Short mmCIF file of C-alpha atoms and ligand atoms in Angstrom, two decimals:
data_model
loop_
_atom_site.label_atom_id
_atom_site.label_comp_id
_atom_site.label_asym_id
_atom_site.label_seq_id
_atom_site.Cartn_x
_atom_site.Cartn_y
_atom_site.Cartn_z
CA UNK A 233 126.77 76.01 100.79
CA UNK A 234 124.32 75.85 103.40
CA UNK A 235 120.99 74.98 102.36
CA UNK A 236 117.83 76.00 104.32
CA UNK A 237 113.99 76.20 103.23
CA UNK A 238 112.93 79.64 102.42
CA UNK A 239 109.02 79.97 101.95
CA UNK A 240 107.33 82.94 100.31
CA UNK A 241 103.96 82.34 100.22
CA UNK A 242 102.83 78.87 99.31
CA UNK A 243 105.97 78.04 97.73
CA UNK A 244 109.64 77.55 98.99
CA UNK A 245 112.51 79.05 97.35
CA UNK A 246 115.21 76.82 98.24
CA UNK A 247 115.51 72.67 97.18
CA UNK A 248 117.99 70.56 99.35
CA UNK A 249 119.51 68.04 96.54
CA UNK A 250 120.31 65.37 99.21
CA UNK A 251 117.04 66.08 100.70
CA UNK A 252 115.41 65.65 97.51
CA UNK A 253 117.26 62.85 96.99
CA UNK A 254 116.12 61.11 99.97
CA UNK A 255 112.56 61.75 99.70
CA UNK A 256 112.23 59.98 95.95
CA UNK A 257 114.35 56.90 97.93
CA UNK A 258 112.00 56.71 100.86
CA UNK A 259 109.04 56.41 97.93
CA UNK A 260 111.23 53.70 96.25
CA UNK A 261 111.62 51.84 99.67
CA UNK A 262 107.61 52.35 100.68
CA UNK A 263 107.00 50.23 97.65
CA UNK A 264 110.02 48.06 96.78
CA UNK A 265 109.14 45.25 99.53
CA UNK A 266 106.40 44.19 97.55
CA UNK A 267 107.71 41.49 95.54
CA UNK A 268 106.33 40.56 91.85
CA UNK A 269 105.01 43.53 90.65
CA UNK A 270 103.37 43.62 87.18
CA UNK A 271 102.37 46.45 85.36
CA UNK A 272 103.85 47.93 82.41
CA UNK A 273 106.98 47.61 80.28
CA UNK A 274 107.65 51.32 78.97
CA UNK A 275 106.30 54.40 80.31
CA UNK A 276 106.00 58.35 79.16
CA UNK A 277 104.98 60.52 82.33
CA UNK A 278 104.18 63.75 81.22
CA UNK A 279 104.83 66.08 84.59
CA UNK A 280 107.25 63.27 85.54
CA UNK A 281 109.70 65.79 88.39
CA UNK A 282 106.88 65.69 91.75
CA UNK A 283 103.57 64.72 92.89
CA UNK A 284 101.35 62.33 91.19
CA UNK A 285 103.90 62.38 88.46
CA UNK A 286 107.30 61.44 90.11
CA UNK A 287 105.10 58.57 92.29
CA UNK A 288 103.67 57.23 88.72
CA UNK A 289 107.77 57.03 87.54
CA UNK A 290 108.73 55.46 90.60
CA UNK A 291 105.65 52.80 90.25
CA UNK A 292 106.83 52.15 86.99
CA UNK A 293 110.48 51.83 87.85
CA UNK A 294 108.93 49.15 90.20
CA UNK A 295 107.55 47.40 86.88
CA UNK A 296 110.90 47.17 85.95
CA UNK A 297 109.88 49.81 83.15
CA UNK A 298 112.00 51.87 81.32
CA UNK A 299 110.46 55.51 81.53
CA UNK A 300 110.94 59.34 79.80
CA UNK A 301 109.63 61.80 81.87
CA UNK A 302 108.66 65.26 80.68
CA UNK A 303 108.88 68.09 83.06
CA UNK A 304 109.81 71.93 83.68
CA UNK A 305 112.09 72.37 86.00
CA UNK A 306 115.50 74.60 86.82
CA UNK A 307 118.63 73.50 87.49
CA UNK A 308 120.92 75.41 89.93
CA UNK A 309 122.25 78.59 88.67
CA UNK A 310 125.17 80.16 90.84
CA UNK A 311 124.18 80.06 94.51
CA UNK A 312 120.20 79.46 93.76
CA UNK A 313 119.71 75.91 94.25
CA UNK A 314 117.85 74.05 91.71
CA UNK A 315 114.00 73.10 91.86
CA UNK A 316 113.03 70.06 93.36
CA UNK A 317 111.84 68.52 90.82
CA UNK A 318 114.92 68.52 88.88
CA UNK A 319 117.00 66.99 92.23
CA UNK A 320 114.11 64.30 92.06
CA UNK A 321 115.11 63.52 88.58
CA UNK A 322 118.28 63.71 89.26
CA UNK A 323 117.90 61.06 92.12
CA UNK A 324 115.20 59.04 90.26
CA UNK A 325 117.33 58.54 86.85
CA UNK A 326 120.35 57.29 89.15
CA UNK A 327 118.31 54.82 91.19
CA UNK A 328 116.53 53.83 87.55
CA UNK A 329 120.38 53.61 86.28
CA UNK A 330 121.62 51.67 89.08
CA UNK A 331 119.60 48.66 88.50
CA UNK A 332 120.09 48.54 84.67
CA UNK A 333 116.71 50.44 83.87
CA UNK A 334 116.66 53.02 81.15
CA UNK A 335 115.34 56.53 82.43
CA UNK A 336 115.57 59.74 79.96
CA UNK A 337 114.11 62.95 80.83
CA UNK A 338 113.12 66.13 78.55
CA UNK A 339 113.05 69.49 80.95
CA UNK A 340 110.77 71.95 78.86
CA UNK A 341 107.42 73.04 78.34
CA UNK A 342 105.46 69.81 77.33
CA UNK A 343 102.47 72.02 75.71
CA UNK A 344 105.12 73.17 73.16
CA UNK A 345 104.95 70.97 69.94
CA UNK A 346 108.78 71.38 69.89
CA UNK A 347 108.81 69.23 73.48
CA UNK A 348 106.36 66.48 71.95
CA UNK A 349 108.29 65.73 68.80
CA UNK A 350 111.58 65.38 71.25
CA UNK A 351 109.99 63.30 73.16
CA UNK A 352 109.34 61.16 70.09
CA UNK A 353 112.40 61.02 68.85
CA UNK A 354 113.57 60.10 72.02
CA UNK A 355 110.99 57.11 72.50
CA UNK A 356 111.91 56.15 68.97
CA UNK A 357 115.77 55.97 69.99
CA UNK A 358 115.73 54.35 73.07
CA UNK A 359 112.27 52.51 74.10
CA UNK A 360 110.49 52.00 70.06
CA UNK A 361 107.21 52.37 71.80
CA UNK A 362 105.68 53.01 75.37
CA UNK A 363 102.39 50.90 76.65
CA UNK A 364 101.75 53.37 78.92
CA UNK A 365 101.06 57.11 78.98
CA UNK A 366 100.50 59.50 82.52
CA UNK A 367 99.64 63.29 81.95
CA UNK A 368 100.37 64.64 85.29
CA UNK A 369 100.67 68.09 84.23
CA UNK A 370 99.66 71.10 87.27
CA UNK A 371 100.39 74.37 85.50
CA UNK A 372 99.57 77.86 86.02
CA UNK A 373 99.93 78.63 82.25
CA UNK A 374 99.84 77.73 78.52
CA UNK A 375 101.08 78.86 75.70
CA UNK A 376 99.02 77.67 72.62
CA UNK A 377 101.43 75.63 69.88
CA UNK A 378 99.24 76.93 67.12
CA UNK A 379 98.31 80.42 68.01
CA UNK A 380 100.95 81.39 70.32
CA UNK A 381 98.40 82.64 72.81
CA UNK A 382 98.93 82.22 76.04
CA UNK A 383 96.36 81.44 78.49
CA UNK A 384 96.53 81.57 82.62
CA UNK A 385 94.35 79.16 85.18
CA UNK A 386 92.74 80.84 87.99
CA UNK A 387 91.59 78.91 91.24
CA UNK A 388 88.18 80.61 91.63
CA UNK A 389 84.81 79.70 92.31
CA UNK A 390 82.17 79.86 90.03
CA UNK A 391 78.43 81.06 90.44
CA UNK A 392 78.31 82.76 94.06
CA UNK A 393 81.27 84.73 96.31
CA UNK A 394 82.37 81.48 98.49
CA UNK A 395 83.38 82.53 102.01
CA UNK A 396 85.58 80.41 104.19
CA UNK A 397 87.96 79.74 106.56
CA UNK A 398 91.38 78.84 105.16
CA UNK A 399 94.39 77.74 106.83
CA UNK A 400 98.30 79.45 106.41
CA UNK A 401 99.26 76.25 107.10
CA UNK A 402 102.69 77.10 107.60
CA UNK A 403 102.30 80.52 109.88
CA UNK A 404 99.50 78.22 111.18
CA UNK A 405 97.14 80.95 110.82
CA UNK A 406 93.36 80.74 110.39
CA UNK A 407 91.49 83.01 108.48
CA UNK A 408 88.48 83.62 106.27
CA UNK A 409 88.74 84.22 102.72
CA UNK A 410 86.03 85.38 99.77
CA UNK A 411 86.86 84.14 96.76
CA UNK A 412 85.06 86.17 94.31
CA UNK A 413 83.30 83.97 90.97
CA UNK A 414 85.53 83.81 87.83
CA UNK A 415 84.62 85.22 84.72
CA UNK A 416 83.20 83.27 81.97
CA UNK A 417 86.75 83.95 80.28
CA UNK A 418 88.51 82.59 83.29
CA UNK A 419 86.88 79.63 83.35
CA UNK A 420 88.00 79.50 79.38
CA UNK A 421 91.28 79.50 79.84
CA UNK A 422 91.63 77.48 82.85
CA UNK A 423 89.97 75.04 80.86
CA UNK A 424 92.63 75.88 78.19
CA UNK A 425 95.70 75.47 80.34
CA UNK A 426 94.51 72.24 82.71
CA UNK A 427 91.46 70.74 80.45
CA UNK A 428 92.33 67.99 78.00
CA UNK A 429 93.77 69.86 74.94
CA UNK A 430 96.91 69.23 75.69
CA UNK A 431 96.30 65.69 76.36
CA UNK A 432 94.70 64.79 73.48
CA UNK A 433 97.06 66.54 71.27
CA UNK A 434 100.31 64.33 72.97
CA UNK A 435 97.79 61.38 72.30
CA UNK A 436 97.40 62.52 68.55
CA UNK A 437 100.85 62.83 68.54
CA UNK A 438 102.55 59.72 69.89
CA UNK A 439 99.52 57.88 67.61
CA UNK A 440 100.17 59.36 64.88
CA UNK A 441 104.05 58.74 65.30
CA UNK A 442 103.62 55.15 66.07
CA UNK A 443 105.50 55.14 69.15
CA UNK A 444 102.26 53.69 71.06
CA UNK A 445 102.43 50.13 71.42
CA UNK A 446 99.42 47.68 71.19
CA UNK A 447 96.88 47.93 73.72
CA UNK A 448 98.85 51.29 75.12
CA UNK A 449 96.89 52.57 78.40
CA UNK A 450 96.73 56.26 79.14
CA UNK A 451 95.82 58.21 82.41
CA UNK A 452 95.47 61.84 83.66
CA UNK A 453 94.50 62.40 87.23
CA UNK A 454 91.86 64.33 88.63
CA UNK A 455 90.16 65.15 91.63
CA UNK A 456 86.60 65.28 93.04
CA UNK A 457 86.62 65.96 96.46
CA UNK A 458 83.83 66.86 98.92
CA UNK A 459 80.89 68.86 99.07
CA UNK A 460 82.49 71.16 101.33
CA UNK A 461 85.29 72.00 98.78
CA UNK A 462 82.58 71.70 95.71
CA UNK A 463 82.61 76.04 95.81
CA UNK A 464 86.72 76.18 95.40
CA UNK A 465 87.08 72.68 93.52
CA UNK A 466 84.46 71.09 91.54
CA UNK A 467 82.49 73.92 90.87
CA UNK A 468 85.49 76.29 90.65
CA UNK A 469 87.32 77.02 87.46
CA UNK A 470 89.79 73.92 88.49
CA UNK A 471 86.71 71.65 88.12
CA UNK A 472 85.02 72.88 84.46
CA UNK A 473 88.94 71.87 83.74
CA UNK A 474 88.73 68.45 85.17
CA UNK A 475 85.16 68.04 83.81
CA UNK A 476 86.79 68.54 80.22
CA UNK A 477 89.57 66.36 80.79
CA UNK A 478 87.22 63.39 81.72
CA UNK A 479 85.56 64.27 78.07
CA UNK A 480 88.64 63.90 76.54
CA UNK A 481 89.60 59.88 78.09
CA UNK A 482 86.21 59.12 75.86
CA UNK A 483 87.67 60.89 72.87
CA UNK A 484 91.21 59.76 73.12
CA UNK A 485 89.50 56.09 73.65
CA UNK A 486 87.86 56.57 70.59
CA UNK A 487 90.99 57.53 68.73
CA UNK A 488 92.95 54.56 70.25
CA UNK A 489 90.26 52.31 69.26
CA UNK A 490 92.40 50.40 66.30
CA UNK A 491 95.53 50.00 68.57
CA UNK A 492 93.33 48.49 71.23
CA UNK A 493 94.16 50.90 73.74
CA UNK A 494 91.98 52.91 76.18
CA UNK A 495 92.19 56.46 77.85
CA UNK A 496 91.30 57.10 81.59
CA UNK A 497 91.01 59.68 84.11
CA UNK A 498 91.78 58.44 87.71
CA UNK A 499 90.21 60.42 90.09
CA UNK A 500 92.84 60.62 93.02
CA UNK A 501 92.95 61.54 96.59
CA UNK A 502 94.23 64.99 98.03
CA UNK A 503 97.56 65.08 98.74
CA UNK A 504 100.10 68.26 99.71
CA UNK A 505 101.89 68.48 96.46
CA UNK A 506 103.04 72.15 94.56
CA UNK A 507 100.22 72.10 92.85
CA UNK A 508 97.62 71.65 95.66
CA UNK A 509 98.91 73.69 98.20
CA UNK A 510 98.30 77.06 95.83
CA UNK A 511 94.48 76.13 96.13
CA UNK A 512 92.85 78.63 99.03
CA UNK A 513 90.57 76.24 101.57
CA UNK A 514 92.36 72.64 100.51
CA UNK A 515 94.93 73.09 102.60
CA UNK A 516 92.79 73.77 105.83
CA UNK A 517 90.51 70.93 104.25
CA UNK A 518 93.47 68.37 103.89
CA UNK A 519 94.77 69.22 107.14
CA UNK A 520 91.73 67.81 108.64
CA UNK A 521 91.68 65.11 106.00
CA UNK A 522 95.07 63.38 107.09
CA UNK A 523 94.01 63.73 110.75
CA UNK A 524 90.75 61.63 110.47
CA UNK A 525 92.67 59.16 107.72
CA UNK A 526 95.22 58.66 110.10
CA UNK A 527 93.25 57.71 112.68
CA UNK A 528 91.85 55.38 110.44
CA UNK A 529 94.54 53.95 109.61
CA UNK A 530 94.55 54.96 105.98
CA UNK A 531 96.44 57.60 105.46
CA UNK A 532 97.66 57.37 101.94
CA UNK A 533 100.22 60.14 100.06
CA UNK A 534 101.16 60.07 96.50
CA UNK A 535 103.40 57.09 96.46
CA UNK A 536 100.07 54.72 98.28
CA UNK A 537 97.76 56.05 95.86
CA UNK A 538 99.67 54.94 92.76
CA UNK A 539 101.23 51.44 94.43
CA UNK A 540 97.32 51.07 95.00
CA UNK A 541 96.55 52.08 91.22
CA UNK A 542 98.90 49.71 89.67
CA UNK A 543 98.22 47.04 91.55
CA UNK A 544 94.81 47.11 92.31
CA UNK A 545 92.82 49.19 89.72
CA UNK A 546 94.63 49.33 86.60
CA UNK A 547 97.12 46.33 86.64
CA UNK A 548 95.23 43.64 88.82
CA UNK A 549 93.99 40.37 88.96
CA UNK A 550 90.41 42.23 88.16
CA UNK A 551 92.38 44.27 85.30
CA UNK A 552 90.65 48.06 85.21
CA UNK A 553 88.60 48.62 87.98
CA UNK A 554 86.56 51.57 87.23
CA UNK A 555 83.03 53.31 88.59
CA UNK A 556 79.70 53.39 86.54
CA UNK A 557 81.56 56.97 84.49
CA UNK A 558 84.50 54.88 83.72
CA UNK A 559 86.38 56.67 86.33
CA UNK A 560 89.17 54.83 88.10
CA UNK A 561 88.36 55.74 91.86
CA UNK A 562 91.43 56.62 93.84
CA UNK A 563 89.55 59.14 96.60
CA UNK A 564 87.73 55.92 97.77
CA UNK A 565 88.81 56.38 100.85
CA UNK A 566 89.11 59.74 101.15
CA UNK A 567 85.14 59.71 99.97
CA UNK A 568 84.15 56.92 102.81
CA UNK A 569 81.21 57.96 104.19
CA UNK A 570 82.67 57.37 107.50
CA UNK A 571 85.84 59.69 106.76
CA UNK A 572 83.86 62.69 105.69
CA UNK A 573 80.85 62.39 108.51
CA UNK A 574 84.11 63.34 111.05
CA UNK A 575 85.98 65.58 108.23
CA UNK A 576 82.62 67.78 108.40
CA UNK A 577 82.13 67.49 111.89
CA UNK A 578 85.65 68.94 112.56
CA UNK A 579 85.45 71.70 109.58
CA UNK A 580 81.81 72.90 111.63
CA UNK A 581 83.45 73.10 115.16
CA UNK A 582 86.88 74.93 113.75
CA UNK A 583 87.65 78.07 115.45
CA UNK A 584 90.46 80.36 115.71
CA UNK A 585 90.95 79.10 119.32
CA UNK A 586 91.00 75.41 119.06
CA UNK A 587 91.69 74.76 115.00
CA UNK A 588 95.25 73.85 116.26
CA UNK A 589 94.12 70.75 118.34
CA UNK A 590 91.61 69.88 115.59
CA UNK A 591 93.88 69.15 112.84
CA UNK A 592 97.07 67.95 111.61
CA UNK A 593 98.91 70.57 110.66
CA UNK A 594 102.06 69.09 111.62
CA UNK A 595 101.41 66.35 108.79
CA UNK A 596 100.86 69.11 106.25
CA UNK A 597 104.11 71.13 107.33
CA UNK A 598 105.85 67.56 107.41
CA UNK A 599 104.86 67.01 103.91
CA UNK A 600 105.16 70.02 102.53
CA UNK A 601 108.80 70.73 103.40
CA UNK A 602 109.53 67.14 102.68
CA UNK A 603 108.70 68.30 98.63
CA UNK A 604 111.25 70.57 98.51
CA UNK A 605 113.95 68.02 100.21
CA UNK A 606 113.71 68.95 103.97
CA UNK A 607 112.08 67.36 107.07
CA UNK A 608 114.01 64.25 105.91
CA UNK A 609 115.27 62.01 108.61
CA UNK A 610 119.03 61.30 108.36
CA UNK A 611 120.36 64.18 106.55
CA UNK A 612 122.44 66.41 108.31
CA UNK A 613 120.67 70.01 107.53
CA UNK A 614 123.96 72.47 109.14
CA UNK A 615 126.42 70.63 106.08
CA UNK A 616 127.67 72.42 103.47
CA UNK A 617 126.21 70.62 100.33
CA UNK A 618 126.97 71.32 96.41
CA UNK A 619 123.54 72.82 94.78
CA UNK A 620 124.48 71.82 91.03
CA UNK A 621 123.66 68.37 90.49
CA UNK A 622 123.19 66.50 87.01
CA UNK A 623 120.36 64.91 85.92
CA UNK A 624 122.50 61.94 83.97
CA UNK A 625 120.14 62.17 80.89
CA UNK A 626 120.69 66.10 80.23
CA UNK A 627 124.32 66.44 80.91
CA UNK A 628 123.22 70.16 81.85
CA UNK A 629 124.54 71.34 84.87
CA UNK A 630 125.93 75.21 85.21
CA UNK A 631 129.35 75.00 87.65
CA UNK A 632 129.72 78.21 88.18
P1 NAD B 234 102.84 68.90 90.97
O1 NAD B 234 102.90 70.39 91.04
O2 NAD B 234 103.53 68.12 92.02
O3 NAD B 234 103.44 68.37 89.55
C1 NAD B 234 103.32 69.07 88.36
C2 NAD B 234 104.26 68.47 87.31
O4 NAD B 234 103.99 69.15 86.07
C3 NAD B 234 105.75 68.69 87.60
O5 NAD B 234 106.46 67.54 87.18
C4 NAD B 234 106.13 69.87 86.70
O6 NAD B 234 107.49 69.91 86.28
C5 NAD B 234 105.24 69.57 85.51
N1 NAD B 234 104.96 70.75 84.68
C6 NAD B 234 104.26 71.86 84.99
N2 NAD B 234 104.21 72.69 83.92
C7 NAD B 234 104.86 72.06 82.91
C8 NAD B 234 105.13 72.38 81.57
N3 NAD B 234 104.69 73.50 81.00
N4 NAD B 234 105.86 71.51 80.84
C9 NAD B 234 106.34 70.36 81.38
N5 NAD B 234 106.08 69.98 82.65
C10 NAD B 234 105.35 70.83 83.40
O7 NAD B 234 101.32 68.56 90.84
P2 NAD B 234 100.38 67.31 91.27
O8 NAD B 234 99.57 67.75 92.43
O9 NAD B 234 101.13 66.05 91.33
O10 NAD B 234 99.39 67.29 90.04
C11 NAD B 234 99.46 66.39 88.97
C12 NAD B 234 98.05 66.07 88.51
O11 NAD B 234 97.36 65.38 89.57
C13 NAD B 234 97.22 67.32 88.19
O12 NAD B 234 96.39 67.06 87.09
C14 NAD B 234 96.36 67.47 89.45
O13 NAD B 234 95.16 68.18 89.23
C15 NAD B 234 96.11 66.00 89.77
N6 NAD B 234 95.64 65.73 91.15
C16 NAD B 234 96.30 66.29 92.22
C17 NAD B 234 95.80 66.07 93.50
C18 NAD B 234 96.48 66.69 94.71
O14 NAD B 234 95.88 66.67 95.78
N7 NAD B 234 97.69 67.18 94.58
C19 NAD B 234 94.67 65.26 93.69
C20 NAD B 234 94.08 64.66 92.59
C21 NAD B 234 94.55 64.92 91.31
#
């Protein structure tokens, strides 16, 4: 069949396998000129399928690392086309294959404790241990392995309503929205679903299991951002998350202590991802963001922000590079004081007359249909083009 994108919302619909496909090679080829690069020898990337995630499996594919990825994602199912995270997998376990490189993924819901003692199993059959750990989960929901609760994250602001122009970016349509302050039970369970509970209890896990190898390093990402986004992000319900998960690297360090490892929280840049472009104001905010980077010259998406990770602030000659709260600072440049003098300068002149010359939205529309496998250069969109694909490792694929 024919394959085309199919947006509802903030989301698309549709996932073009060869697309897909494509977009995880182009990531490979950004970074695969470097020659000689170190880093570690087995990885477990928790939210392995897009984003942050897929980038930190491709980075570690670069380390010649062999790599299990956890992730949630559909296959195709008569004539709906799979997600695109499971065509990335897909394409990333057959690049991974092709030059001799184990790659294994489990599709399910990593907060279950059924998913973590698979995962075990599976490091335990196939890698012994992993030195290196990435929780790159972005979920709207929990379910609680010990209560069976289940808990929802809401993108609100805390404190005061927070008015704002936002951005459709795809309708390119400017508009203001009022985002009215979560409730203190909100906040809760957003903290529940994208705070560090769940990372500390795969940490407990995989420790307690023995599948972490000496000196084992793990990471979650999170994000800071700018003042200007401090209503919807840092002082929204996302941000008491984050602020917990940044707790948690110092209790997980603790915990690690006798194997010599260490826990930290990279604070990243914003990139158009799944997960980012549900947030109301980031997109309007990024927008701007890649426009004034670019011009700069340093534009960076997820693939640049983890090549720069590895090699400069985690694997490098300097070995961690972190700042004075142990953070590992990835939104350097998005922070420069430079960058966000002209970021703010644009956001105060935007108007519904002239936000269209102001910033990039056709980087943000670029990007985000490039996640779900279109926008690609060289595939041929009008084919016909088989939705069920494989991923090699689950052998699950309906035909019908
Ligand atoms: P994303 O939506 O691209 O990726 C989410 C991943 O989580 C996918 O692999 C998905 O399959 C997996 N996942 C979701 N629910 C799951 C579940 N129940 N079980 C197993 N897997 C599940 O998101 P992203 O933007 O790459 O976010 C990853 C992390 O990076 C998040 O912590 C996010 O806050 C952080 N971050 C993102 C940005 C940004 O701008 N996108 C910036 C800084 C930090």
């Amino acid at each position: 069949m024919m394959i085309e994108p199919k947006i509802r919302g903030f989301i698309c619909t549709t996932a073009h396998p060869e697309g897909c496909s494509a977009h995880v090679e182009s990531q490979i080829n950004a970074i695969s000129q470097q020659s000689n690069i170190q880093g570690c020898k087995s990885a477990l990337i928790i939210g392995s399928s897009t984003g942050y995630g897929l980038a930190s499996r491709i980075m570690a594919l670069e380390c010649n690392a062999a790599t299990i990825g956890v992730c949630f994602e559909k296959p195709a199912s008569g004539k709906r086309t799979a997600s695109a995270g499971w065509y990335n997998t897909a394409a990333f376990e057959k690049f991974s294959n092709d030059r001799g490189i184990y790659a294994g993924t489990i599709n399910g819901d990593a907060f279950s404790s059924e998913i973590k003692a698979q995962t075990i199993e599976l490091i335990k059959d196939k890698m012994g241990t992993v030195d290196c750990v990435i929780y790159s989960l972005a979920s709207p929901k929990r379910v609680d392995p010990l209560t069976g609760e289940t808990y929802s994250s809401s993108l609100k602001t805390t404190g005061d309503n927070f008015k704002s122009f936002t951005v459709d970016p795809i309708k390119e349509i400017l508009s203001t929205v009022e985002v009215t302050p979560a409730s203190e039970e909100e906040i809760a369970e957003t903290v529940k679903v994208m705070g560090g509970e769940d990372w500390k209890l795969w940490m407990d896990a995989l420790r307690e299991a023995g599948v972490l190898a000496p000196d084992a390093i793990s990471l979650a990402y999170s994000y800071v951002g700018p003042t200007l986004t401090y209503p919807i992000y840092r002082e929204g319900t996302i941000g008491y998350a984050k602020k917990d998960l940044e707790k948690t690297a110092k209790l997980i360090t603790q915990d690690l202590a006798e194997l010599g490892g260490k826990a930290y929280v990279s604070v990243n840049k914003a990139v158009v991802t799944q997960a980012s472009s549900a947030i109301p104001v980031v997109p309007l905010y990024m927008s701007i963001l890649f426009k004034v980077m670019k011009e700069k010259n340093l534009h960076e998406d997820c693939i640049e922000q983890i090549y720069r990770l590895f090699t400069e602030k985690l694997y490098g000659k300097d070995g961690v590079v972190t700042d004075e709260n142990d953070l590992i600072r990835l939104d350097d440049w998005e922070m420069r004081e430079d960058v966000q003098a002209e970021v703010t300068e644009i956001w105060n002149s935007i108007s519904e007359d002239n936000f269209q010359e102001l910033v990039d939205l056709q980087c943000y529309q670029d990007r985000f249909y490039q996640l779900f496998g279109f926008h690609l250069d060289g595939i041929d969109y009008t084919k016909e083009v088989d939705p069920h694909v494989a991923i090699p490792s689950i052998k699950l694929c309906e035909t019908t």
